[in-house]
Short mmCIF file of C-alpha atoms in Angstrom, two decimals:
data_model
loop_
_atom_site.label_atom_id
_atom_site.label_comp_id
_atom_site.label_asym_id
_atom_site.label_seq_id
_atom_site.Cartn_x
_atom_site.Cartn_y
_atom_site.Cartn_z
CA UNK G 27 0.00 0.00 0.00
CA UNK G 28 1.58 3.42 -0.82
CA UNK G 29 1.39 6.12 2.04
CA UNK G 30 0.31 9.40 0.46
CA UNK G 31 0.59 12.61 2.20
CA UNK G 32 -2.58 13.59 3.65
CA UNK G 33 -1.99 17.50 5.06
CA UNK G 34 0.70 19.54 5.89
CA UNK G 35 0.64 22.72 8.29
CA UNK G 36 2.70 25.95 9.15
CA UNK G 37 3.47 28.12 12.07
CA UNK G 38 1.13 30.22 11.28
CA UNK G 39 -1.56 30.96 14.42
CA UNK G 40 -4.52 30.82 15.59
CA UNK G 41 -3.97 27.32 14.03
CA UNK G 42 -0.13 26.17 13.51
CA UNK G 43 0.39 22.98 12.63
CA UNK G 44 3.95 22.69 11.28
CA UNK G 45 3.52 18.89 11.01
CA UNK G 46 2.95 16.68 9.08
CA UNK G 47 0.09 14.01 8.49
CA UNK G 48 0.42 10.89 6.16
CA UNK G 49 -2.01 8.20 5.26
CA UNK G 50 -2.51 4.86 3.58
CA UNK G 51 -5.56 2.64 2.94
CA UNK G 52 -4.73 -0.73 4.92
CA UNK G 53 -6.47 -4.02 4.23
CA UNK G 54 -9.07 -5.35 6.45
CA UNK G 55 -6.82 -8.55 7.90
CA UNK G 56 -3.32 -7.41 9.19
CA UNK G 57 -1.24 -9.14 11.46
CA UNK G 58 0.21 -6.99 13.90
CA UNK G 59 3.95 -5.83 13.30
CA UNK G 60 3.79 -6.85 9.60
CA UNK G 61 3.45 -3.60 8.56
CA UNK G 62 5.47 -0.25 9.82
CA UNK G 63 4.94 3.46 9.23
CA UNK G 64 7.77 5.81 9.72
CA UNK G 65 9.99 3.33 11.44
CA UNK G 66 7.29 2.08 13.72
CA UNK G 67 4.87 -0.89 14.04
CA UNK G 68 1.36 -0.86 13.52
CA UNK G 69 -1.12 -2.15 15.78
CA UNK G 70 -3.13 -5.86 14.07
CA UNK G 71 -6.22 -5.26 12.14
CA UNK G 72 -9.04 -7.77 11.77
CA UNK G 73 -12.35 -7.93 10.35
CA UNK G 74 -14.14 -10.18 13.27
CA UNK G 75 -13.01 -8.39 16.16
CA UNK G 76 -13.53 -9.50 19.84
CA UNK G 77 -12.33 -7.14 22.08
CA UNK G 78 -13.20 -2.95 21.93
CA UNK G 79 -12.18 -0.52 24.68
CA UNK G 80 -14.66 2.49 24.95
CA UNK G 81 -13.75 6.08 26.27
CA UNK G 82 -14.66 9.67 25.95
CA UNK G 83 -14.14 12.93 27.08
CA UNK G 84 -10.50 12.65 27.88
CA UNK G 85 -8.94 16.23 27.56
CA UNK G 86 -8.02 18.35 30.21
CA UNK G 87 -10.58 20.97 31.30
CA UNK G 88 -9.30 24.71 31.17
CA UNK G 89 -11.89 26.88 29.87
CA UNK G 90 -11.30 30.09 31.45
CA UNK G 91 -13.21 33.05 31.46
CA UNK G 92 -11.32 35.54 33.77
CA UNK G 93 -7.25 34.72 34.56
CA UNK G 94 -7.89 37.41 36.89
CA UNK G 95 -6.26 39.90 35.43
CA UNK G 96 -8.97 41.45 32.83
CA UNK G 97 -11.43 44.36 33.72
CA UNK G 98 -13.40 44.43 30.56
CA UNK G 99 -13.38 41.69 27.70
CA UNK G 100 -13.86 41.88 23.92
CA UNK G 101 -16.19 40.35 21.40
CA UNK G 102 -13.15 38.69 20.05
CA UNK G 103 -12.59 34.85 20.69
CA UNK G 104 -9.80 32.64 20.29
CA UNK G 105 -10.71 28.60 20.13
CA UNK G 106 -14.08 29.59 21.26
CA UNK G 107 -12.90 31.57 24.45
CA UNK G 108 -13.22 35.27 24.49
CA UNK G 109 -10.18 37.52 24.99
CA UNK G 110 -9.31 40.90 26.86
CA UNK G 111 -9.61 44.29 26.21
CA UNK G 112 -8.70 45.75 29.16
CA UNK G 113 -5.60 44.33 31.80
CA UNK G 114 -5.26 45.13 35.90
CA UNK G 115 -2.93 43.33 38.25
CA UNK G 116 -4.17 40.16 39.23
CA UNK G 117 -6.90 40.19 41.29
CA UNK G 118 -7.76 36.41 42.27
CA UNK G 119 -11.14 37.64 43.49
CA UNK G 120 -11.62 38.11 39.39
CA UNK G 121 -10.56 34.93 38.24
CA UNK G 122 -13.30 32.62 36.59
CA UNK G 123 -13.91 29.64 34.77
CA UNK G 124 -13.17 25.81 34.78
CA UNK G 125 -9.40 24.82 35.91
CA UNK G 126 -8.44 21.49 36.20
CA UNK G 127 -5.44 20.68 37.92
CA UNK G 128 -2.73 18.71 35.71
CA UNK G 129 -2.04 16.28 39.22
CA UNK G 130 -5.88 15.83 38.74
CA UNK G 131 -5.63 14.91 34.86
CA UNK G 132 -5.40 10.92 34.75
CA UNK G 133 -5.25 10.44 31.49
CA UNK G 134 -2.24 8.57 30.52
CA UNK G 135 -2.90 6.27 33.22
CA UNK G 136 -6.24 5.75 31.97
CA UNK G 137 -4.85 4.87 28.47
CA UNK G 138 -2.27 3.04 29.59
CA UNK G 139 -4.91 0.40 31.87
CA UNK G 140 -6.95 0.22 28.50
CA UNK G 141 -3.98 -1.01 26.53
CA UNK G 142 -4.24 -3.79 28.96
CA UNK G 143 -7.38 -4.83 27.62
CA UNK G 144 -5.62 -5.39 24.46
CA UNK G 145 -8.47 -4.61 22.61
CA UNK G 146 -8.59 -5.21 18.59
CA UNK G 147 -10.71 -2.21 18.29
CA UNK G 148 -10.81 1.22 20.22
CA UNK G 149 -14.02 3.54 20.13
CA UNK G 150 -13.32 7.35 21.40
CA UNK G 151 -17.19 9.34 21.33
CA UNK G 152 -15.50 12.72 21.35
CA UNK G 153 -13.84 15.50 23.12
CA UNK G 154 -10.04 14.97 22.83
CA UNK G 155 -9.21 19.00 23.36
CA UNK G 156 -10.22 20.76 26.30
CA UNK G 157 -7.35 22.83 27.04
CA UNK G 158 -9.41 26.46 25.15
CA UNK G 159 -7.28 29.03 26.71
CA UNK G 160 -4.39 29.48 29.46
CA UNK G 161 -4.57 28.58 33.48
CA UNK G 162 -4.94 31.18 36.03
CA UNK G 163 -2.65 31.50 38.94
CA UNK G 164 -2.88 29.27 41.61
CA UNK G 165 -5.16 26.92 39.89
CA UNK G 166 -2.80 23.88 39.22
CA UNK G 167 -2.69 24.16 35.83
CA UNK G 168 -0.42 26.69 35.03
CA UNK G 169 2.28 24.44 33.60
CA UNK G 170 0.49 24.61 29.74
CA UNK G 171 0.65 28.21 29.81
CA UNK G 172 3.72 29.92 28.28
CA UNK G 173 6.21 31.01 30.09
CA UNK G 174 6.65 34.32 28.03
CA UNK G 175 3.32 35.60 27.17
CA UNK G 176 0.13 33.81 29.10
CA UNK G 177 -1.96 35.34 26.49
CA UNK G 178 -0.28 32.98 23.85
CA UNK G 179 -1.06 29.79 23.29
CA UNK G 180 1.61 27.55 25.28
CA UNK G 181 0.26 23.89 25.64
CA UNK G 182 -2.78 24.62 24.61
CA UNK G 183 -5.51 25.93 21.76
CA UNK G 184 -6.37 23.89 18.22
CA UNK G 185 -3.12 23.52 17.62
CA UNK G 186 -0.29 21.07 17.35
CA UNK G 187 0.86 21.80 20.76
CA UNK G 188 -2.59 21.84 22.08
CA UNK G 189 -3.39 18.58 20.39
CA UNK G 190 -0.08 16.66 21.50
CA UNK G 191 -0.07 17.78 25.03
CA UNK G 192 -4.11 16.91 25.21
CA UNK G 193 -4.02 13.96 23.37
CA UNK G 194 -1.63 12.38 21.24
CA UNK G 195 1.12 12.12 23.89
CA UNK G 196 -1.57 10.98 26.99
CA UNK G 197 -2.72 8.52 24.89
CA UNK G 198 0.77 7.05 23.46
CA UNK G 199 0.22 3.24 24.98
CA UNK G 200 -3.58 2.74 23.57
CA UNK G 201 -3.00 4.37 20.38
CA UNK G 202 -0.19 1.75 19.55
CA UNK G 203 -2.32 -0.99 20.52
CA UNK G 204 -5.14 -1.21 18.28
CA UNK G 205 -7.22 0.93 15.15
CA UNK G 206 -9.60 3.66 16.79
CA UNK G 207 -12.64 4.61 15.55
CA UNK G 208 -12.99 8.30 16.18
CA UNK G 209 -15.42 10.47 17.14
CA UNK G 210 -16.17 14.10 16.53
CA UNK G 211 -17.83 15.47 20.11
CA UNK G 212 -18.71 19.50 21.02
CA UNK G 213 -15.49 20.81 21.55
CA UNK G 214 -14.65 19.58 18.07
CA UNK G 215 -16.87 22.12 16.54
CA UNK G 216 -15.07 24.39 14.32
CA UNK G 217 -14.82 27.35 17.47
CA UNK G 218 -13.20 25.18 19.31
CA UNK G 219 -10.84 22.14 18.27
CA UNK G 220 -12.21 21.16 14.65
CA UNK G 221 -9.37 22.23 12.54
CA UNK G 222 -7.08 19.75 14.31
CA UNK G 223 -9.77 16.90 14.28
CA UNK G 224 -10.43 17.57 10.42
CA UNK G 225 -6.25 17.40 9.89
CA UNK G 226 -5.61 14.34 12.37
CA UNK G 227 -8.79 12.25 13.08
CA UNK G 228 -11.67 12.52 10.05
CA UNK G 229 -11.67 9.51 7.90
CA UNK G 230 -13.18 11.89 4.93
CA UNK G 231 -10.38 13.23 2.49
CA UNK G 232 -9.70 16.69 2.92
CA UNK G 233 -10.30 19.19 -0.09
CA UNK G 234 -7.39 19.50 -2.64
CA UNK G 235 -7.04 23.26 -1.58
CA UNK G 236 -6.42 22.16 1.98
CA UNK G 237 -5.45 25.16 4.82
CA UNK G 238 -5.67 24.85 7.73
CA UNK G 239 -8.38 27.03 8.32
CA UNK G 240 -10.57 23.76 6.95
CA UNK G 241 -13.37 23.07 9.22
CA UNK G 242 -17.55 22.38 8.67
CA UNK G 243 -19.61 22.41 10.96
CA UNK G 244 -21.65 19.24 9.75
CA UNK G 245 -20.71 15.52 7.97
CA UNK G 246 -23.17 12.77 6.86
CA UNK G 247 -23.55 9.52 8.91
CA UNK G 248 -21.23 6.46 7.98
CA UNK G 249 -20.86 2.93 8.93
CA UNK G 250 -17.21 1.56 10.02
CA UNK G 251 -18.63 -2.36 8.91
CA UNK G 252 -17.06 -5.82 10.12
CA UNK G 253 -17.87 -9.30 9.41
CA UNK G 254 -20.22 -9.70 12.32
CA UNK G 255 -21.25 -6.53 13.70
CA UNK G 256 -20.96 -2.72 12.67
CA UNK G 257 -20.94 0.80 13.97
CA UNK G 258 -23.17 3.88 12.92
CA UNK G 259 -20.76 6.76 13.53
CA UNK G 260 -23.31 10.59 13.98
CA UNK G 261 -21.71 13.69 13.76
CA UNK G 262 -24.24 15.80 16.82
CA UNK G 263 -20.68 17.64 17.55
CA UNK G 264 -23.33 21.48 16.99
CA UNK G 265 -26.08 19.88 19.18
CA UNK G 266 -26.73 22.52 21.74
CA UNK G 267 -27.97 21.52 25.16
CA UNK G 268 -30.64 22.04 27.28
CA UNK G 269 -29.72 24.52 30.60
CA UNK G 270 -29.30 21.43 33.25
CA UNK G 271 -27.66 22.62 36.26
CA UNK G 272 -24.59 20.71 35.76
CA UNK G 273 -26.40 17.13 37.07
CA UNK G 274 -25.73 17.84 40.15
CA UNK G 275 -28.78 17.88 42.44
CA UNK G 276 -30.27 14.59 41.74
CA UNK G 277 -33.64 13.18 43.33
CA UNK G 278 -33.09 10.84 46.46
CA UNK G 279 -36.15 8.13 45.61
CA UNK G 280 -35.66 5.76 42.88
CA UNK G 281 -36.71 6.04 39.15
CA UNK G 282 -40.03 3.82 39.90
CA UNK G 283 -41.04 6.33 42.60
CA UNK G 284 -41.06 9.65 39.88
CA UNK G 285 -42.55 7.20 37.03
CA UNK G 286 -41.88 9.06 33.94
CA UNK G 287 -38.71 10.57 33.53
CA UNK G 288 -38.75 14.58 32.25
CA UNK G 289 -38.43 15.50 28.63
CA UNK G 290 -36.47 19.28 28.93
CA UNK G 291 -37.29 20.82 25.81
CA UNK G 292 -35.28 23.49 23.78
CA UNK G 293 -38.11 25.88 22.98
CA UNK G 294 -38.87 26.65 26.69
CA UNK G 295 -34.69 27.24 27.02
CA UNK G 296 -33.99 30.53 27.31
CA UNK G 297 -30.30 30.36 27.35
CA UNK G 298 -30.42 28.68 23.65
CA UNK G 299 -28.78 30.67 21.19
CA UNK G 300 -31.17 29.79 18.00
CA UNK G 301 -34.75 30.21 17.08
CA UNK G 302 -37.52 28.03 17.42
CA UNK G 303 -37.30 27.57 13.54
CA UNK G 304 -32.89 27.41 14.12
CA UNK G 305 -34.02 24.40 16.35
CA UNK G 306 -36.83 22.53 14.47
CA UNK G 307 -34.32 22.40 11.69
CA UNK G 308 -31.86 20.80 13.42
CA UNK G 309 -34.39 18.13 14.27
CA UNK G 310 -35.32 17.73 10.74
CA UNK G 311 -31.71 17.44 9.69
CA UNK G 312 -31.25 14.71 12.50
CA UNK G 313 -33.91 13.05 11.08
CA UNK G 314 -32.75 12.69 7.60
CA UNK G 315 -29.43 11.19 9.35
CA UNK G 316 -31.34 8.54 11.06
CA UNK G 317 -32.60 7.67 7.85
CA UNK G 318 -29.47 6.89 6.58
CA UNK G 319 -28.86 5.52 9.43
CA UNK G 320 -31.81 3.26 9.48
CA UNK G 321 -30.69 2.21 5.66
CA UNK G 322 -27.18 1.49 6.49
CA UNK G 323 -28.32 -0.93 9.38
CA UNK G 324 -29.60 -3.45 7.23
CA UNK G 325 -26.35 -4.97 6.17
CA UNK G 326 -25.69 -6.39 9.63
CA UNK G 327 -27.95 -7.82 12.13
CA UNK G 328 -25.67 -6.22 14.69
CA UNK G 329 -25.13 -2.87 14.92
CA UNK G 330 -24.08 -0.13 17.60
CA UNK G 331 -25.27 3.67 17.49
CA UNK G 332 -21.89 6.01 18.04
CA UNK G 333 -22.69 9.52 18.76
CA UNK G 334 -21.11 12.25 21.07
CA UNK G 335 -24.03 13.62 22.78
CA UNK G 336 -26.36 11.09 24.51
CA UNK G 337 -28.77 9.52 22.83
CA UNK G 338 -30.74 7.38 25.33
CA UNK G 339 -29.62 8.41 29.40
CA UNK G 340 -30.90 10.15 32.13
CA UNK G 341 -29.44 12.98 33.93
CA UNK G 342 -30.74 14.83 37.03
CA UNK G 343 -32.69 18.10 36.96
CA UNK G 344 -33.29 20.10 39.73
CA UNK G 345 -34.43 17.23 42.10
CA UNK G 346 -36.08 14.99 38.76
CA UNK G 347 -34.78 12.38 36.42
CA UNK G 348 -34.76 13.81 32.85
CA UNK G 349 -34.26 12.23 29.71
CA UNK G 350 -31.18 13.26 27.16
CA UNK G 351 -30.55 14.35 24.63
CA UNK G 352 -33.81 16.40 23.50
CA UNK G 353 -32.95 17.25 20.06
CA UNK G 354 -31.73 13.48 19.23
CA UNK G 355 -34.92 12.32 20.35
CA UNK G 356 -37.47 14.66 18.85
CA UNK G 357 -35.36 13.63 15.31
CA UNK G 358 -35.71 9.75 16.43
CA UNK G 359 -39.70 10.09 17.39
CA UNK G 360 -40.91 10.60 14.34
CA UNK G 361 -39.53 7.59 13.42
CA UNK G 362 -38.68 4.71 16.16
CA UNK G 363 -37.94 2.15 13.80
CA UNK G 364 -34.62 3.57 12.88
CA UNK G 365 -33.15 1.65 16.07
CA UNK G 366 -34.68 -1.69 15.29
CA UNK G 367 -31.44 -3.38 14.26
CA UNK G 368 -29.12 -1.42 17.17
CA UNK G 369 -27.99 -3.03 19.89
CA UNK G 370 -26.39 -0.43 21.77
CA UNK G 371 -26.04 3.10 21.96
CA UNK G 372 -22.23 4.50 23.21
CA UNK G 373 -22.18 7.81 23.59
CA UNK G 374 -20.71 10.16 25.84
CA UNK G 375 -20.56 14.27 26.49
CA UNK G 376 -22.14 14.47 29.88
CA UNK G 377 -18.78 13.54 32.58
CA UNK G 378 -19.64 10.45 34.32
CA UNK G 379 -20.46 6.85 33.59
CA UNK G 380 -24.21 5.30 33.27
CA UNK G 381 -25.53 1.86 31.55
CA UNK G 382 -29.14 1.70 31.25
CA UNK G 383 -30.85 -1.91 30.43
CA UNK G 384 -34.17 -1.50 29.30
CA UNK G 385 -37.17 -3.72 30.18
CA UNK G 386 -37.40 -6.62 26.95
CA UNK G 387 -34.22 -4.65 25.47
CA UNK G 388 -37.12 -2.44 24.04
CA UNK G 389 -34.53 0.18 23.43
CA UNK G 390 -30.82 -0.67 22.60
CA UNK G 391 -28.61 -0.33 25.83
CA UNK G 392 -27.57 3.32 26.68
CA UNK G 393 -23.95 3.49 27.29
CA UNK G 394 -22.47 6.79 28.85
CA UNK G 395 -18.61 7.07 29.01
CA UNK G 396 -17.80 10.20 29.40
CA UNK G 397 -15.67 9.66 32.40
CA UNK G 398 -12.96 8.94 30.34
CA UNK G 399 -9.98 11.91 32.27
CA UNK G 400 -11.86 15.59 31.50
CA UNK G 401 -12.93 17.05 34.55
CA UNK G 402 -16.16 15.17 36.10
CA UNK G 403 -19.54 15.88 36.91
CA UNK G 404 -21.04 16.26 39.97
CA UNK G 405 -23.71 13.58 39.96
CA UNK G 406 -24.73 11.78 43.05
CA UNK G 407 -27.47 9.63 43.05
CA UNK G 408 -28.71 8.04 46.38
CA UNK G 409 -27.39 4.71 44.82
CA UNK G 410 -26.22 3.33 41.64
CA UNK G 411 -28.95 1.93 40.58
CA UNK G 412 -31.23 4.37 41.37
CA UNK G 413 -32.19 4.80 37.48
CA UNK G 414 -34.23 1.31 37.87
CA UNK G 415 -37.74 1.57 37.05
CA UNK G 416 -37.47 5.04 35.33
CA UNK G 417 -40.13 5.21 32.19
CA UNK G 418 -37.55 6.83 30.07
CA UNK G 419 -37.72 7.66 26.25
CA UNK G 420 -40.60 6.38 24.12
CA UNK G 421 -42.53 4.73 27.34
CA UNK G 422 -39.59 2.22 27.76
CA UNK G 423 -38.78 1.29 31.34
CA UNK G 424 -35.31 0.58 32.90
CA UNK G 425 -34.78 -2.62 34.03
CA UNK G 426 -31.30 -2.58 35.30
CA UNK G 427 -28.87 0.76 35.83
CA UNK G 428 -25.73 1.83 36.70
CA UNK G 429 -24.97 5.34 37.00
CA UNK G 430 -21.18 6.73 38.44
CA UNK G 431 -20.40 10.10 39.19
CA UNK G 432 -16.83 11.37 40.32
CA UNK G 433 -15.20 8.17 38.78
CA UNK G 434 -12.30 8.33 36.45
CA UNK G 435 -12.42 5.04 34.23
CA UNK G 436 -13.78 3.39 30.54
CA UNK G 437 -15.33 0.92 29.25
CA UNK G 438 -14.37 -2.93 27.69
CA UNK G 439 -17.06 -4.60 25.48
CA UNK G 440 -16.48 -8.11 23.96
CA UNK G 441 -18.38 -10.78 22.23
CA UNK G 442 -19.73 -12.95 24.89
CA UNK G 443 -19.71 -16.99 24.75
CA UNK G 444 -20.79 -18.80 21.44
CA UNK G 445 -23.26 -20.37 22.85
CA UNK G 446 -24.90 -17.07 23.93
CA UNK G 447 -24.19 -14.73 21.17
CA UNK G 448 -24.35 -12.11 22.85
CA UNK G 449 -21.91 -9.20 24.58
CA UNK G 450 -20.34 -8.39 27.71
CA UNK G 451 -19.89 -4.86 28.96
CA UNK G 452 -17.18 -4.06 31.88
CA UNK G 453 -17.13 -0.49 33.26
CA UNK G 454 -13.98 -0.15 34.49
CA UNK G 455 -12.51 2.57 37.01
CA UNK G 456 -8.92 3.93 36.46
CA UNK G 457 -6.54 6.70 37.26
CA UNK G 458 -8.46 7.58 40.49
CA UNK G 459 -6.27 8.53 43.08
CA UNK G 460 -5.84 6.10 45.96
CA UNK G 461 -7.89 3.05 43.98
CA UNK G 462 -6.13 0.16 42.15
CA UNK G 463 -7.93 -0.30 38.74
CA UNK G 464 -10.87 -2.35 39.09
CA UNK G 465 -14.44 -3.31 37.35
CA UNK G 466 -17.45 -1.35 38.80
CA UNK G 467 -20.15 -2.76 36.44
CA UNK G 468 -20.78 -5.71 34.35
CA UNK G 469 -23.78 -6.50 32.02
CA UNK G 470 -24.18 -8.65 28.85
CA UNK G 471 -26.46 -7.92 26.07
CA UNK G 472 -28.05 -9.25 23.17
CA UNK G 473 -26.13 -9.28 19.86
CA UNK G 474 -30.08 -8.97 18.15
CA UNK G 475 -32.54 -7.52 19.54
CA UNK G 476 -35.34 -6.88 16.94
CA UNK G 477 -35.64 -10.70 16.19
CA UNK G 478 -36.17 -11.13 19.84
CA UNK G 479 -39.01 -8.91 19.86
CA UNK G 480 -40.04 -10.41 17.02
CA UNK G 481 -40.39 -14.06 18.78
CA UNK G 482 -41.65 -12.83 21.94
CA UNK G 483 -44.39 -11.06 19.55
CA UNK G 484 -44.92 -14.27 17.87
CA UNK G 485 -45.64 -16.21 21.24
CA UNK G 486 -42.50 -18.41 20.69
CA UNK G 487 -40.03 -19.99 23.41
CA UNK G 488 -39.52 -17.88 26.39
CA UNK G 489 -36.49 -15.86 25.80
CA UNK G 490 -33.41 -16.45 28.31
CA UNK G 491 -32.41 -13.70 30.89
CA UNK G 492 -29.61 -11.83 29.71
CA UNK G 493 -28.91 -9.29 32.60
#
């Protein structure tokens, strides 16, 4: 296979990438070591694989919006963050935004416990770059700033610096071990980090007149296919969310107690930055991508939904369970069918960990693994399985739940026994401080689930208990 050259960058800022990027079209059975690019040995690639590691929202959160030393700021942004117009001596009583500190950042170690898995196959749902602007004083993170000018980007910002520091470095171990399939999440959009994920991570070609300026803020559906399952890969990276309050104050009674979980809707947001008709055509546009979507399924009875944003979970609102995310699921109502032939849903965006199994596998399992090294969310539920019972999207009820706030950690998926045919899901913490690696959750799922439906519909055998 010839390696072609696939973009090359300059110094020049906001977005300097004086590297460059190389590609070549591999063939769907390699044995590992047998090939090499630039002196070093890729990873084994096989079309039936067993083993996939799942993990998202890795980068390290610095989104600041005061360093404490601006009186008045500008219109002007850089990666999404806006700048100052007018300096004073640091004041720490001025600083705000999100810092986290690097000693709190367990990435690498993260990575490195997934490599263990050896998986043939590793699935990242988004948000690689975090790192939007410099660290204040005193907030731990102050090593990516640089050391000359704070105001320039140091180890941070869509750029190569930003992009090794947040992720290519961190994630040295897993990226050796296996082929990724690669997401692109919200802080990929083309404010933030999408120049870098359009140069590094798309699988699309890039234009012949490639700059680096190159971003969009939308791409079509595809399917990554293998000989016994595949995954539906949705770009929602522009998806804006509903106002929240951060997950953090979460009801204290079980799901079966509130009955029907919330549905949060955009038009009664007033914090969302487009019109009702800026919103009903995102819906519509959604729509048309579960279409495809629903087309592309039929070439495998197995299939998994990949999308940043959730598609499926519940997150707490002010004291309720709510359903997320609205705008997926207004596209997927108008037509349910679309996730006949998906088995599971991985996702991630919201910081924590949650598995929902639903009642009959009416739905496809929701997996949530967004606890994969950015800074976490607050979410504390009374118990883990506090979820159980919820009537969540489309009337269907949780049967079994697992929801993890404050947890660093991913996920390992493999193809359960032959004789079962189905798969087994680990949640696994890692790279929390004071813990030894170990599995938090375990479920196993059915490779099919719209045949099984279709014999419990049919008044044939009683189907065996898979959770």
């Amino acid at each position: 296979a010839s390696v072609e050259r696939r973009a090359e960058g300059t110094e020049d800022m906001p977005f300097a990438f004086p590297v460059r990027v190389c590609e070549v079209q591999l063939p769907r059975n390699l044995p590992a070591s047998s090939a090499t690019l630039g002196g070093r040995p890729l990873p084994a690639i096989t079309s039936s694989p067993s083993t996939y590691a799942l993990i998202g929202d890795t980068g390290m959160r610095v989104k600041p919006k005061n360093l404490g030393t601006c009186a008045k700021l500008s219109h002007e942004k850089l990666y999404g963050i806006k700048q100052c117009a007018e300096t004073v001596p640091f004041d720490p009583k001025l600083v705000e935004g999100h810092y986290q500190a690097t000693a709190e950042w367990p990435l690498e170690s993260i990575m490195d416990r997934a490599a263990e898995e050896e998986p043939d196959v590793v699935v990242h749902v988004g948000d690689y770059l975090y790192r939007q602007g410099p660290c204040a004083q005193g907030k731990g993170c102050e090593d990516i700033n640089n050391a000359t000018d704070v105001s320039v980007p140091g180890m941070w910002g869509d750029n190569w610096h930003g992009w090794f520091a947040d992720f290519f470095e961190p994630s040295a171990a897993l990226l050796a071990s296996a082929p990724w399939i690669v997401l692109r999440g919200n802080h990929e959009s083309c404010g933030r980090a999408g120049h870098g994920f359009f140069m590094f991570l798309d699988p699309r070609p890039l234009p012949a007149e490639w700059t680096a300026d190159y971003c969009i803020e939308r791409t079509d559906m595809y399917a990554v296919p293998f000989e016994h399952e595949q995954f539906l890969v949705v770009d929602d990276n522009f998806v804006e969310d509903v106002d929240i309050d951060d997950f953090n104050y979460c009801p204290q009674t079980g799901g079966a107690v509130q009955g029907k979980a919330l549905s949060l809707s955009r038009y009664d947001d007033k914090e969302q930055s487009k019109s009702r008709t800026g919103i009903e055509e995102e819906i519509g546009y959604f729509a048309a991508q579960f279409r495809m979507l629903e087309v592309a399924s039929q070439s495998h009875a197995t299939n998994f939904y990949l999308g940043h944003h959730p598609l499926l979970a519940v997150v707490c609102y002010k004291g309720q369970y709510a359903n997320v995310d609205w705008t997926l699921q207004q596209a997927l109502a108008a037509n349910p069918a679309v996730l006949d032939r998906v088995s599971a849903a991985i996702t991630g965006h919201v910081h924590f960990f949650q598995g929902l199994v639903f009642e009959n596998h009416s739905l496809p399992m929701s997996l949530v693994v967004g606890n994969g090294g950015t800074l976490l969310d607050g979410i504390r539920l009374a118990e883990s399985a506090s979820v159980d019972g919820l009537e969540a999207f489309g009337g269907s009820k949780v049967q079994r739940s697992f929801s993890a706030g404050g947890i660093f950690g991913f996920s390992a998926m493999r193809h359960a026994a032959a004789s079962s045919g189905g798969f087994e899901l680990r949640s696994i913490q890692a790279g929390n401080s004071g813990s030894q690696p170990s599995d938090m959750w375990a479920a196993t799922f059915p490779a099919v689930r719209g045949s099984r439906r279709l014999q419990a519909a049919t008044g044939a055998a009683p189907l065996p208990a898979w959770v």
